[in-house]
PDB file of C-alpha atoms in Angstrom:
ATOM      1  CA  GLN G   1      -5.418  -9.120  13.209  1.00  0.00           C
ATOM      2  CA  VAL G   2      -5.525  -5.814  11.354  1.00  0.00           C
ATOM      3  CA  GLN G   3      -8.454  -4.489   9.364  1.00  0.00           C
ATOM      4  CA  VAL G   4      -7.727  -2.023   6.596  1.00  0.00           C
ATOM      5  CA  VAL G   5      -9.736   0.224   4.306  1.00  0.00           C
ATOM      6  CA  GLU G   6      -8.097   1.545   1.157  1.00  0.00           C
ATOM      7  CA  SER G   7      -9.187   4.602  -0.824  1.00  0.00           C
ATOM      8  CA  GLY G   8      -7.995   7.090  -3.394  1.00  0.00           C
ATOM      9  CA  GLY G   9      -7.966   5.050  -6.573  1.00  0.00           C
ATOM     10  CA  GLY G  10      -9.339   6.258  -9.874  1.00  0.00           C
ATOM     11  CA  LEU G  11      -8.757   6.801 -13.552  1.00  0.00           C
ATOM     12  CA  VAL G  12      -5.759   8.879 -14.571  1.00  0.00           C
ATOM     13  CA  GLN G  13      -3.812   9.506 -17.748  1.00  0.00           C
ATOM     14  CA  ALA G  14      -0.263   8.280 -18.157  1.00  0.00           C
ATOM     15  CA  GLY G  15       2.134  10.694 -16.505  1.00  0.00           C
ATOM     16  CA  GLY G  16      -0.438  11.718 -13.927  1.00  0.00           C
ATOM     17  CA  SER G  17      -0.500  11.268 -10.164  1.00  0.00           C
ATOM     18  CA  LEU G  18      -2.708   9.692  -7.528  1.00  0.00           C
ATOM     19  CA  ARG G  19      -2.470   9.415  -3.765  1.00  0.00           C
ATOM     20  CA  LEU G  20      -3.786   6.271  -2.111  1.00  0.00           C
ATOM     21  CA  SER G  21      -4.700   6.117   1.555  1.00  0.00           C
ATOM     22  CA  CYS G  22      -5.209   3.252   3.961  1.00  0.00           C
ATOM     23  CA  THR G  23      -6.784   3.453   7.383  1.00  0.00           C
ATOM     24  CA  ALA G  24      -6.025   0.559   9.699  1.00  0.00           C
ATOM     25  CA  SER G  25      -7.742  -0.759  12.798  1.00  0.00           C
ATOM     26  CA  THR G  26      -5.472  -2.845  14.994  1.00  0.00           C
ATOM     27  CA  ARG G  27      -7.851  -3.176  17.938  1.00  0.00           C
ATOM     28  CA  ALA G  28      -8.392  -6.908  17.421  1.00  0.00           C
ATOM     29  CA  SER G  29      -4.665  -7.541  17.537  1.00  0.00           C
ATOM     30  CA  GLY G  30      -4.205  -5.831  20.874  1.00  0.00           C
ATOM     31  CA  ARG G  31      -1.191  -3.980  19.496  1.00  0.00           C
ATOM     32  CA  PRO G  32      -0.914  -0.347  18.448  1.00  0.00           C
ATOM     33  CA  PHE G  33      -0.656   0.580  14.786  1.00  0.00           C
ATOM     34  CA  SER G  34       2.855   1.884  15.370  1.00  0.00           C
ATOM     35  CA  THR G  35       4.135  -1.655  15.993  1.00  0.00           C
ATOM     36  CA  PHE G  36       3.246  -2.881  12.494  1.00  0.00           C
ATOM     37  CA  THR G  37       5.244  -2.626   9.330  1.00  0.00           C
ATOM     38  CA  MET G  38       2.822  -1.462   6.637  1.00  0.00           C
ATOM     39  CA  GLY G  39       2.879  -2.178   2.961  1.00  0.00           C
ATOM     40  CA  TRP G  40       1.144  -1.726  -0.359  1.00  0.00           C
ATOM     41  CA  PHE G  41       0.576  -4.516  -2.839  1.00  0.00           C
ATOM     42  CA  ARG G  42      -1.181  -4.607  -6.185  1.00  0.00           C
ATOM     43  CA  GLN G  43      -2.852  -7.113  -8.439  1.00  0.00           C
ATOM     44  CA  ALA G  44      -3.208  -6.474 -12.139  1.00  0.00           C
ATOM     45  CA  PRO G  45      -5.830  -8.322 -14.202  1.00  0.00           C
ATOM     46  CA  GLY G  46      -4.755 -11.899 -14.785  1.00  0.00           C
ATOM     47  CA  LYS G  47      -1.654 -11.580 -12.622  1.00  0.00           C
ATOM     48  CA  GLU G  48      -0.559 -12.530  -9.141  1.00  0.00           C
ATOM     49  CA  ARG G  49      -0.614 -10.000  -6.340  1.00  0.00           C
ATOM     50  CA  GLU G  50       2.780  -8.316  -6.031  1.00  0.00           C
ATOM     51  CA  PHE G  51       4.651  -6.220  -3.514  1.00  0.00           C
ATOM     52  CA  VAL G  52       4.828  -2.482  -4.217  1.00  0.00           C
ATOM     53  CA  ALA G  53       6.225  -0.720  -1.143  1.00  0.00           C
ATOM     54  CA  SER G  54       6.682  -1.035   2.606  1.00  0.00           C
ATOM     55  CA  ILE G  55       7.469   1.209   5.534  1.00  0.00           C
ATOM     56  CA  LEU G  56       8.805   0.225   8.929  1.00  0.00           C
ATOM     57  CA  THR G  57       7.122   1.067  12.217  1.00  0.00           C
ATOM     58  CA  THR G  58       8.685   4.485  12.774  1.00  0.00           C
ATOM     59  CA  GLY G  59       8.687   5.430   9.107  1.00  0.00           C
ATOM     60  CA  THR G  60      12.441   5.738   9.006  1.00  0.00           C
ATOM     61  CA  ARG G  61      12.975   2.977   6.485  1.00  0.00           C
ATOM     62  CA  THR G  62      11.100   2.208   3.294  1.00  0.00           C
ATOM     63  CA  GLY G  63      11.357  -0.366   0.532  1.00  0.00           C
ATOM     64  CA  TYR G  64      10.082  -0.386  -3.043  1.00  0.00           C
ATOM     65  CA  ALA G  65       9.659  -2.736  -5.953  1.00  0.00           C
ATOM     66  CA  ASP G  66      12.079  -1.891  -8.738  1.00  0.00           C
ATOM     67  CA  SER G  67       9.176  -1.124 -11.044  1.00  0.00           C
ATOM     68  CA  VAL G  68       7.994   1.805  -8.896  1.00  0.00           C
ATOM     69  CA  LYS G  69      11.246   3.070  -7.392  1.00  0.00           C
ATOM     70  CA  GLY G  70      11.667   6.792  -7.935  1.00  0.00           C
ATOM     71  CA  ARG G  71       7.991   7.263  -8.819  1.00  0.00           C
ATOM     72  CA  PHE G  72       6.096   6.077  -5.729  1.00  0.00           C
ATOM     73  CA  THR G  73       6.527   7.241  -2.139  1.00  0.00           C
ATOM     74  CA  ILE G  74       5.094   5.475   0.901  1.00  0.00           C
ATOM     75  CA  SER G  75       4.489   7.323   4.155  1.00  0.00           C
ATOM     76  CA  ARG G  76       2.613   6.777   7.408  1.00  0.00           C
ATOM     77  CA  ASP G  77       1.005   8.739  10.210  1.00  0.00           C
ATOM     78  CA  ASN G  78       1.007   6.684  13.399  1.00  0.00           C
ATOM     79  CA  ALA G  79      -1.186   9.218  15.189  1.00  0.00           C
ATOM     80  CA  LYS G  80      -3.934   8.676  12.613  1.00  0.00           C
ATOM     81  CA  ASN G  81      -3.368   4.967  11.892  1.00  0.00           C
ATOM     82  CA  THR G  82      -2.901   5.696   8.218  1.00  0.00           C
ATOM     83  CA  VAL G  83      -0.454   4.799   5.494  1.00  0.00           C
ATOM     84  CA  SER G  84      -0.334   6.524   2.117  1.00  0.00           C
ATOM     85  CA  LEU G  85       1.131   5.865  -1.294  1.00  0.00           C
ATOM     86  CA  GLN G  86       1.932   8.864  -3.474  1.00  0.00           C
ATOM     87  CA  MET G  87       2.139   7.696  -7.072  1.00  0.00           C
ATOM     88  CA  ASN G  88       3.704  10.008  -9.651  1.00  0.00           C
ATOM     89  CA  ASN G  89       4.466   9.579 -13.340  1.00  0.00           C
ATOM     90  CA  LEU G  90       1.959   6.772 -13.574  1.00  0.00           C
ATOM     91  CA  LYS G  91       2.231   4.270 -16.408  1.00  0.00           C
ATOM     92  CA  PRO G  92      -0.402   2.011 -17.973  1.00  0.00           C
ATOM     93  CA  GLU G  93       1.391  -0.959 -16.413  1.00  0.00           C
ATOM     94  CA  ASP G  94       0.560   0.472 -12.972  1.00  0.00           C
ATOM     95  CA  THR G  95      -3.091  -0.380 -13.621  1.00  0.00           C
ATOM     96  CA  ALA G  96      -4.186  -2.717 -10.833  1.00  0.00           C
ATOM     97  CA  VAL G  97      -6.165  -3.057  -7.654  1.00  0.00           C
ATOM     98  CA  TYR G  98      -4.007  -1.748  -4.817  1.00  0.00           C
ATOM     99  CA  TYR G  99      -4.118  -3.289  -1.371  1.00  0.00           C
ATOM    100  CA  CYS G 100      -2.783  -2.237   1.989  1.00  0.00           C
ATOM    101  CA  ASN G 101      -1.432  -4.799   4.458  1.00  0.00           C
ATOM    102  CA  ALA G 102       0.222  -5.022   7.839  1.00  0.00           C
ATOM    103  CA  LYS G 103       3.094  -7.120   9.132  1.00  0.00           C
ATOM    104  CA  TYR G 104       4.053  -7.909  12.709  1.00  0.00           C
ATOM    105  CA  GLY G 105       7.273  -9.854  12.802  1.00  0.00           C
ATOM    106  CA  SER G 106       8.056 -11.584   9.512  1.00  0.00           C
ATOM    107  CA  THR G 107       4.591 -12.425   8.190  1.00  0.00           C
ATOM    108  CA  TRP G 108       2.138 -10.250   6.301  1.00  0.00           C
ATOM    109  CA  SER G 109      -1.466 -10.488   7.403  1.00  0.00           C
ATOM    110  CA  THR G 110      -3.637 -13.012   5.571  1.00  0.00           C
ATOM    111  CA  THR G 111      -6.570 -10.614   5.906  1.00  0.00           C
ATOM    112  CA  TRP G 112      -6.941  -8.256   2.952  1.00  0.00           C
ATOM    113  CA  GLY G 113      -9.151  -5.233   2.433  1.00  0.00           C
ATOM    114  CA  GLN G 114     -11.299  -4.625  -0.608  1.00  0.00           C
ATOM    115  CA  GLY G 115      -8.532  -2.690  -2.327  1.00  0.00           C
ATOM    116  CA  THR G 116      -8.772   0.430  -4.449  1.00  0.00           C
ATOM    117  CA  ARG G 117      -8.676   0.311  -8.239  1.00  0.00           C
ATOM    118  CA  VAL G 118      -6.176   2.364 -10.212  1.00  0.00           C
ATOM    119  CA  THR G 119      -6.536   2.643 -13.958  1.00  0.00           C
ATOM    120  CA  VAL G 120      -3.910   4.433 -16.022  1.00  0.00           C
ATOM    121  CA  SER G 121      -4.828   5.222 -19.602  1.00  0.00           C
ATOM    122  CA  SER G 122      -2.237   5.677 -22.323  1.00  0.00           C
TER     123      SER G 122
END
């Protein structure tokens, strides 16, 4: 089980940038942070939660939703148990609550943090 705390959200104009951060505690799982794939998801008002980006354990491979490819960059620091999401050229459709999650094996954790709200004004 992994507990996460997200931060960095806010209000920004279209075309602007934000950097989200997530700090994870993996103590309850008995496994180090570096053994988890980490990801960002988001949920817009009235919509289902959707995948945004993921990064493998060593940070050598990343994956992105088509809607954010080329604008968002995910990174991690295994020494600090953190994962970040740099969001550039933000669009109003990026408005959502953003969540961090961890995956060991093939399944994402069913435990979610409180998320961090991003609002992009046009």
